[in-house]
Every structure is written in C-alpha cells, then in structure tokens.
Amino acid sequence: MSARAGIVITGTEVLTGRVADLNGPYLADRLLELGVELAHITLCGDRPADIEAQLRFLADQDVDLIITSGGLGPTADDMTVEVVARFCDRELVLDAELETTIRRIVGNLMSRYPGVDAEAVHAANRKQALVPAGATILTPVGTAPGVVVPGHPTVVVLPGPPRELQPMWQAAAATDAVADALAGRTLYEQETVRMFGLPESGLAETLREAQRDVDGFDRLEITTCLRRGELEIVTRFEPQDAPVYDALLATLSDRHAQEIFSTDGALVDDQVAALLTGRAIATAESCTGGLLAARLTERPGSSAYVCGGVVAYANSAKAEVLGVDPELIEAHGAVSEPVAEAMARGALARFGADTAVAITGVAGPGGGTEAKPVGTVCFSVALAGGTVVTRTTTMPGGRSDVRDRSTTIAMHMLRRVLSASR
Amino acid sequence: MSARAGIVITGTEVLTGRVADLNGPYLADRLLELGVELAHITLCGDRPADIEAQLRFLADQDVDLIITSGGLGPTADDMTVEVVARFCDRELVLDAELETTIRRIVGNLMSRYPGVDAEAVHAANRKQALVPAGATILTPVGTAPGVVVPGHPTVVVLPGPPRELQPMWQAAAATDAVADALAGRTLYEQETVRMFGLPESGLAETLREAQRDVDGFDRLEITTCLRRGELEIVTRFEPQDAPVYDALLATLSDRHAQEIFSTDGALVDDQVAALLTGRAIATAESCTGGLLAARLTERPGSSAYVCGGVVAYANSAKAEVLGVDPELIEAHGAVSEPVAEAMARGALARFGADTAVAITGVAGPGGGTEAKPVGTVCFSVALAGGTVVTRTTTMPGGRSDVRDRSTTIAMHMLRRVLSASR
C-alpha cells in the first residue's frame, strides 16, 4: 500500500469562496509526482476547533502526511501553528534566530510604506517566530515561516499565499521528516486522453465495453470529466499494468479516432502553440472581449507568434478598427458568419498577420433573439494563403460559460485548420 | 447556536485540481444568505470509502445539513447516491417515473450526436434512476437527478456541473426536509471593507488597537485577506452587535481613509462600471494581452460603455494599430511611460472613445533588464478632455500574478481618475 496524505486548507476567505484555493491543486500535483496517494482535502475557517477536528479526522484515516495551508500571518485570526502544536502534543517555543530573520524581512518591506509604524508592525510579526518544539523550520519566502513536525502523521505547516507556499513545499519535501513519512510509497503512472466533440454518455458506454473486453481493466483507476467543453480521461496504474492501459487506449482510439486530440497529456493550448511556431497570429473578438488573446498570450514566449488583437465590442469598432463593411453588419447582423469572416480578414490585414481567428456571438444574458438565442457564436479562421473556415455553434450556459467555452472552440478550430494546412 | 452545515465535494478531477471546484463557493454563499454556519468543506476522489469517511466526519461534527456535489453521472466511477443510501441506512430503489424522465432527456440529447448507440446510452443512464427509499427526488437539470434524504444530518445530493447544481440547490432548499434541518438558525449580518495600498501587517496593527479600544470587539468574527492586490476585511456578527461593527468601521476609516475604497461590499469593478455610465472606454494592452478588456466586458450590459480595445503585443502593432511613433519606442523602450501614454491616446483616437487605459510591462519570465526587471508595468489613463495620468509600478510574482495584478491596478487608476474628473 502506498503512502497516503491529506491536505488541510484553512482560512475563512477560502472556505467562503471569496478567494479560490490554488494550494490544494498545486500540492495534489506534487504528491502525485512523488507517488503519494492524496485521500482528502479539507477546508475550514480560521477557527481552532474546526482546524483541530480536521487534523484528527485525517489522523483517523491513517494518513502518513498532513499538509496545512494558511493561518500563519500576523493577524489574530491566524493560529494554525498553535493548533498544530497542540495536535502534535508539543510546546510552542520562541525561536530567537527566526525572530531576527522576520524582523529583517519586515524591515525591508516597511520601507515601501513610509506611513506605517515599524515598531508596531514588528510586534505584530513576533508571534510568527513561535514554533512547536523539535520542529524543522522552513525559511519564510514572504514574512511567515513554515514548520515540519515529525511523527505519525508528519505535519507540514505552510503559509496561504501560493507564491510563498510553493517554494516552501519544495523545501519541506527535502526534509528528513517528510522522507521518513513517505518511505515505502508506490510509484504510479498516470496517462491522460483528451477528446473534443463526444458526450460523456458516449464515453461511458465505451468504458463499459472496455471493462468487459480488456483483461485487468479493474486494476486501472479511471476518472473522466468534462472540462471547458472537452472530455478528459485520466488513468492511474502501477507500472506493471502498462499493457492493460495500452489495451484501453487501443479501444478508445478505435471507437473515437475523430474526437481524440491528445494522448500524451498535451492541452489544445500546447498543440496550437506548436502549430503557430513560425507564424504570426492576430485575433478579432466581440463577445469574448479579449479572453482568446489573453489565452494565447498566457504562455511565456507567445510574443514570438502573437502580433496582437482587436476587441471590437461596439459595431463601430468592427467597422472602423477591423474594416468590416457596415452594410454587411446591417444585412446579416453582428453575429453572423459573413461578419465573423470579415473580422478575421480584417485582423489579418490590420496586423499584417498570416493567421487570424474571429469570434462574434451572443454571450447573454440579454441580446438573444429567436433566430440567434443566447449562446449562438460564430467563429472564423483565416490564413494568409486564402483558406477561410467559418462555423456557427449554439452552446448552453451563462455568460461566463459561453465566453470561456468559445475560446476552447476557437482553439480547436485553429488546431484543425493549422494541422490541415501543414 | 446556529444551524451548521458541511459540504462534501466528490470527484477525482476536483481532488487532483484538474477541475477547479466552483460548487463549494456557490453553496457557501447560499448557506450564508440562509444564516447557516458552514463549518467544513471536504474534497475526496471517486472512492466509496473516502466519501463515506467524510460523511461520518461531518456527522460526528454534529452538522445539521450535509450537501454533496458530484458522482451522479452515468459512468461507473459515479457512486455518491449508493454511498449516501448506505450512510443513511436506506435501501436503493428504482423510481420508474424518474427512469422515464431520464430516458426522455437523454433521447433529446442523443439527437445531437447521430453516431452514438441510443439504446446503449439509455442503459448507461438507468442507474441514475436508483434513489434511497423515502428520499425527495430533485428533477434533473442535466441528466442526473438529485435527492434530499431527511434525518440528522439531512443529506442533499447534487450533481457536479455548476449549471445543474445551482438550480437544483434552489429546489432542494425549498423542501420540507431542508427546512426542518435548518430550523432555529441564527441570522448573521456580514459587512465587507476593501482597501488598496496598505500592507497586511499595517492592518493587523490597527485591528490590535481596535481589540483594545472597541467595546464588544470579540463578538465580531473578522477575517482579513489579500486578494488580487487588495485587502478585504469581512466581519460577521449577530444583528444586536451592529453598533460594535460601527465602532470598528470608525476606527478603520480614521486610520486608513486613503486606502479604503469600499465599505458596502462593492468591488472596484462595480465602482468603475458605475463611473463609466454615459462614457465610452477603449483599452490598449501589451503584457496583459486582453485581460483588462475581458475584465471590463465580464459584466452584462458592459456593451453600453465598452467600445473595444487593442492587444498590441508586437511593437509593430503598437505602431500600426495604435499609431505609437516607432521613434518613441526606440528612444524609451516599449515598457515606458511615454509609450504607455501614446498607447492610451492612440486608443482614444482609434475607437473615438472618451476614456482610455493602456498597460505595457514586463510580465516575465523573460524580457527583464536591470533597469526594468520582470514585474515593471507602466499604466496610463487618458480622458478626451486632455487629462492624462501615467504611473509605473514594480510588482512581485510570476507571469500570471503580474498580468492579473496589473488589471487591478488599472481598475484603481480608472476609479481615481474618473472620480476626480466628475
């Protein structure tokens, strides 16, 4: 049996959803890489009794490692270290060297805010130098130190801000205490298949067939999910079961050759980035308001192939900035294939690009008609050689669903058109 | 004491962070509105033993209501209803009427995918018509029905897709079983203060003073957090303690009049939207790649004041689309105040707008220099009357932090310039 872990995310702002938790997903990925089985993530507010109850729950579930996030700040609602010390039955002691370190860090920060009383701030930060006796201290990346408390379970206490937590987890993972806790873990392999254009029920049926036909199927741990309009099938297995996975993959490929676009973990974003190498792309967006340009420029190095884009929200902007003929808009409406195509051609010309993609649609909640209900979106991809591919889709969901899903459809159109033009 | 609730989010894709959980935050808001105290959110994979352990943990914590999300689909890894039935000690029974309903819904869906074997899909969906004896059935919004199982705790079982979960929670909240579970809850009030430009330590010191000076301070439940570069202070209290909150607010306003921008829950986005009423805005973005335009068009009705924007990622796009003098870029660099200002003026002219905001910066990881390290970003706001305000900031963090934080700074600059010009 593999080493098992649990994660405790504290913070009323995270429990209530005012801040999205990024630490659970980050730590889940790191544990997976280490071959540790993540059993539970629990979230609670800044209440000692609730934090302690979650620690006890995870200990009762016999996890080898607990990682906590949050509650290490200078404010009075931050008390994770105190609760963990009590849970691990250790006293809190003031670490003088750590206090000096925090004082130095905070002194530097204060120079940016001339109006703040530095001595008062030092007092507020002093409590951050209290650590459980015998714990390994993790040097602060921000102002808050973390700790590793050895034992069963071993508890790693990390700060809430992802920018601090991430390097401090790397430091924690290198400690003897964490190595001891994770001794004897199983290494798993994980493979991902991504599809576009198949309903989840269709996949379910194929998996049922595979269960009947593939020998050893039940040793694969398969999870499927719909994500941004794509189906993702993640399979986890022990190395000796690789041939079973290969048999599953053969079944999927056989049934869904059209819909599978990735079997190596690559996202459509990775594939489009690779296809754009050596090219120059421009975007023309209406209802997505810049989300597609933002998605294309999300990755480092995208400046090599992204020229830019136009958000032509108003009809006048479509005409004046992209050069769409106002009579075309008058005749067909702003949400129409002729206008999408003219927007793509306009982006090609305006930016001197060789690849352009345009999106115009009704994101809602208003603006829908019987002929063009909310969720109607037209897409056009144009290449400098003369290729133009234009499509209309109607999708379900609210404003943000339609906007987000539209960027995915545009990425898949780009992928298909660029693959075909190679 | 108030009614307490717990939320169980199931799904390996959510546990492992491949899909962000939107249901916890949604349900947390709804529970808050109902005056129900949310104690815990727990996440686990599609494993019956882990789901059952979490249900038992929440029951041990004496919650009155458990809401589960996910695991109601047709695939074999979906088994929440079965686990809940066992936990509540009820048999699973086939509901014939429900089976007919699901068959009708799935039949309609299938018409969109002509290649799929409809009878096989119906078989895959049949298991979704099995419900715990005595439970109230929640009509499917997608294909999966939910159930409410009365008792202590009462368990509400909902599907994972947010679009299905949200209306089905509204239906669940209207059932007698949920009303009984939540009888005798306390109604809380919640107030939010937002600040921009103060470090968290400075706020901690003010709260320590307030603890000393404000009578009844300990009856306020205060949580503070840093969020997209802003500080958010949320206070929850029983109605009779409103005067205590007023005293806290007076202390905060006294010490941080400059930094407080909202005391009524409004986001900077709300304030900027209100200030833009009757105006016409255009954006000019380089490093943020469309994120600011996307943020401005996120809200319904934004077409009333957003003309559009240009993503001028390449220098040639800054020159050709926004009319920035190439010599200006040559002389000062693309990341400079003169170029930011020229981009803003270019956006005003190009779109015929009366308000423009420009962002140009080094988002990283590459492209930094000693003089302009990664995180250096120039902002400019220009109004048609001739007002131009330009600033440079250096911020910490990685590429996505810098891009996201830059949109917040731009929103605050817009807020200040538009407020001053009124």
PDB file of C-alpha atoms in Angstrom, chain A residues 43-141:
ATOM      1  CA  LEU A  43     -11.259  23.301   4.119  1.00  0.00           C
ATOM      2  CA  CYS A  44     -12.293  25.192   7.223  1.00  0.00           C
ATOM      3  CA  GLY A  45     -12.390  28.735   8.540  1.00  0.00           C
ATOM      4  CA  ASP A  46      -9.971  30.362  10.984  1.00  0.00           C
ATOM      5  CA  ARG A  47     -11.419  28.501  13.965  1.00  0.00           C
ATOM      6  CA  PRO A  48      -9.114  26.416  16.151  1.00  0.00           C
ATOM      7  CA  ALA A  49     -11.744  23.756  16.951  1.00  0.00           C
ATOM      8  CA  ASP A  50     -12.529  23.161  13.267  1.00  0.00           C
ATOM      9  CA  ILE A  51      -8.839  23.014  12.261  1.00  0.00           C
ATOM     10  CA  GLU A  52      -8.153  20.549  15.058  1.00  0.00           C
ATOM     11  CA  ALA A  53     -11.164  18.393  14.102  1.00  0.00           C
ATOM     12  CA  GLN A  54      -9.840  18.132  10.538  1.00  0.00           C
ATOM     13  CA  LEU A  55      -6.355  17.172  11.712  1.00  0.00           C
ATOM     14  CA  ARG A  56      -7.878  14.430  13.892  1.00  0.00           C
ATOM     15  CA  PHE A  57     -10.077  13.211  11.041  1.00  0.00           C
ATOM     16  CA  LEU A  58      -7.062  12.817   8.768  1.00  0.00           C
ATOM     17  CA  ALA A  59      -5.069  11.094  11.501  1.00  0.00           C
ATOM     18  CA  ASP A  60      -8.029   8.703  11.997  1.00  0.00           C
ATOM     19  CA  GLN A  61      -7.933   7.996   8.262  1.00  0.00           C
ATOM     20  CA  ASP A  62      -4.361   6.840   8.901  1.00  0.00           C
ATOM     21  CA  VAL A  63      -2.625   9.247   6.543  1.00  0.00           C
ATOM     22  CA  ASP A  64       1.161   9.382   6.745  1.00  0.00           C
ATOM     23  CA  LEU A  65       1.433  13.060   5.944  1.00  0.00           C
ATOM     24  CA  ILE A  66      -0.745  16.111   6.567  1.00  0.00           C
ATOM     25  CA  ILE A  67      -0.014  19.400   4.803  1.00  0.00           C
ATOM     26  CA  THR A  68      -1.725  22.552   6.065  1.00  0.00           C
ATOM     27  CA  SER A  69      -2.006  25.840   4.209  1.00  0.00           C
ATOM     28  CA  GLY A  70      -2.814  29.238   5.687  1.00  0.00           C
ATOM     29  CA  GLY A  71      -3.196  30.853   9.076  1.00  0.00           C
ATOM     30  CA  LEU A  72       0.456  31.905   9.544  1.00  0.00           C
ATOM     31  CA  GLY A  73       0.024  35.672   9.188  1.00  0.00           C
ATOM     32  CA  PRO A  74       0.440  38.375  11.805  1.00  0.00           C
ATOM     33  CA  THR A  75      -3.287  38.955  12.390  1.00  0.00           C
ATOM     34  CA  ALA A  76      -5.074  37.452  15.391  1.00  0.00           C
ATOM     35  CA  ASP A  77      -7.219  35.172  13.201  1.00  0.00           C
ATOM     36  CA  ASP A  78      -4.049  33.308  12.123  1.00  0.00           C
ATOM     37  CA  MET A  79      -3.433  30.418  14.515  1.00  0.00           C
ATOM     38  CA  THR A  80      -2.563  27.272  12.622  1.00  0.00           C
ATOM     39  CA  VAL A  81       0.855  26.794  14.274  1.00  0.00           C
ATOM     40  CA  GLU A  82      -0.688  26.951  17.737  1.00  0.00           C
ATOM     41  CA  VAL A  83      -3.352  24.362  16.813  1.00  0.00           C
ATOM     42  CA  VAL A  84      -0.825  22.030  15.154  1.00  0.00           C
ATOM     43  CA  ALA A  85       1.472  22.228  18.210  1.00  0.00           C
ATOM     44  CA  ARG A  86      -1.428  21.161  20.431  1.00  0.00           C
ATOM     45  CA  PHE A  87      -2.469  18.403  17.997  1.00  0.00           C
ATOM     46  CA  CYS A  88       1.117  17.074  17.915  1.00  0.00           C
ATOM     47  CA  ASP A  89       1.387  17.471  21.683  1.00  0.00           C
ATOM     48  CA  ARG A  90       4.381  19.831  21.534  1.00  0.00           C
ATOM     49  CA  GLU A  91       5.047  23.117  23.274  1.00  0.00           C
ATOM     50  CA  LEU A  92       5.361  26.381  21.384  1.00  0.00           C
ATOM     51  CA  VAL A  93       8.813  27.933  21.804  1.00  0.00           C
ATOM     52  CA  LEU A  94      10.168  31.286  20.614  1.00  0.00           C
ATOM     53  CA  ASP A  95      12.956  30.822  18.072  1.00  0.00           C
ATOM     54  CA  ALA A  96      15.279  33.809  18.544  1.00  0.00           C
ATOM     55  CA  GLU A  97      17.107  33.370  15.236  1.00  0.00           C
ATOM     56  CA  LEU A  98      13.809  33.173  13.378  1.00  0.00           C
ATOM     57  CA  GLU A  99      12.594  36.314  15.119  1.00  0.00           C
ATOM     58  CA  THR A 100      15.673  38.156  13.809  1.00  0.00           C
ATOM     59  CA  THR A 101      15.037  36.850  10.292  1.00  0.00           C
ATOM     60  CA  ILE A 102      11.398  38.004  10.328  1.00  0.00           C
ATOM     61  CA  ARG A 103      12.400  41.396  11.755  1.00  0.00           C
ATOM     62  CA  ARG A 104      14.851  41.877   8.887  1.00  0.00           C
ATOM     63  CA  ILE A 105      12.332  40.867   6.200  1.00  0.00           C
ATOM     64  CA  VAL A 106       9.582  43.050   7.615  1.00  0.00           C
ATOM     65  CA  GLY A 107      12.003  45.980   7.992  1.00  0.00           C
ATOM     66  CA  ASN A 108      12.689  45.821   4.262  1.00  0.00           C
ATOM     67  CA  LEU A 109       9.008  45.650   3.391  1.00  0.00           C
ATOM     68  CA  MET A 110       8.189  48.612   5.621  1.00  0.00           C
ATOM     69  CA  SER A 111      10.476  50.895   3.635  1.00  0.00           C
ATOM     70  CA  ARG A 112       7.837  50.726   0.862  1.00  0.00           C
ATOM     71  CA  TYR A 113       5.126  52.095   3.146  1.00  0.00           C
ATOM     72  CA  PRO A 114       6.565  55.193   4.819  1.00  0.00           C
ATOM     73  CA  GLY A 115       3.425  55.999   6.846  1.00  0.00           C
ATOM     74  CA  VAL A 116       3.392  52.763   8.920  1.00  0.00           C
ATOM     75  CA  ASP A 117       4.745  52.498  12.496  1.00  0.00           C
ATOM     76  CA  ALA A 118       7.600  49.988  12.067  1.00  0.00           C
ATOM     77  CA  GLU A 119       7.910  49.019  15.764  1.00  0.00           C
ATOM     78  CA  ALA A 120       4.195  48.218  15.980  1.00  0.00           C
ATOM     79  CA  VAL A 121       4.497  46.024  12.905  1.00  0.00           C
ATOM     80  CA  HIS A 122       7.467  44.153  14.417  1.00  0.00           C
ATOM     81  CA  ALA A 123       5.338  43.383  17.474  1.00  0.00           C
ATOM     82  CA  ALA A 124       2.567  42.079  15.216  1.00  0.00           C
ATOM     83  CA  ASN A 125       5.063  39.799  13.464  1.00  0.00           C
ATOM     84  CA  ARG A 126       6.729  38.477  16.646  1.00  0.00           C
ATOM     85  CA  LYS A 127       4.126  35.739  17.124  1.00  0.00           C
ATOM     86  CA  GLN A 128       5.231  34.277  13.777  1.00  0.00           C
ATOM     87  CA  ALA A 129       8.534  33.255  15.454  1.00  0.00           C
ATOM     88  CA  LEU A 130       6.751  30.820  17.826  1.00  0.00           C
ATOM     89  CA  VAL A 131       7.267  27.220  16.630  1.00  0.00           C
ATOM     90  CA  PRO A 132       6.458  23.728  18.001  1.00  0.00           C
ATOM     91  CA  ALA A 133       9.418  22.272  19.959  1.00  0.00           C
ATOM     92  CA  GLY A 134      11.521  19.906  17.825  1.00  0.00           C
ATOM     93  CA  ALA A 135      10.027  21.069  14.520  1.00  0.00           C
ATOM     94  CA  THR A 136      12.137  21.839  11.457  1.00  0.00           C
ATOM     95  CA  ILE A 137      11.720  25.484  10.473  1.00  0.00           C
ATOM     96  CA  LEU A 138      11.079  26.393   6.834  1.00  0.00           C
ATOM     97  CA  THR A 139      12.623  29.772   5.989  1.00  0.00           C
ATOM     98  CA  PRO A 140       9.995  32.364   5.056  1.00  0.00           C
ATOM     99  CA  VAL A 141       9.559  33.314   1.411  1.00  0.00           C
TER     100      VAL A 141
END
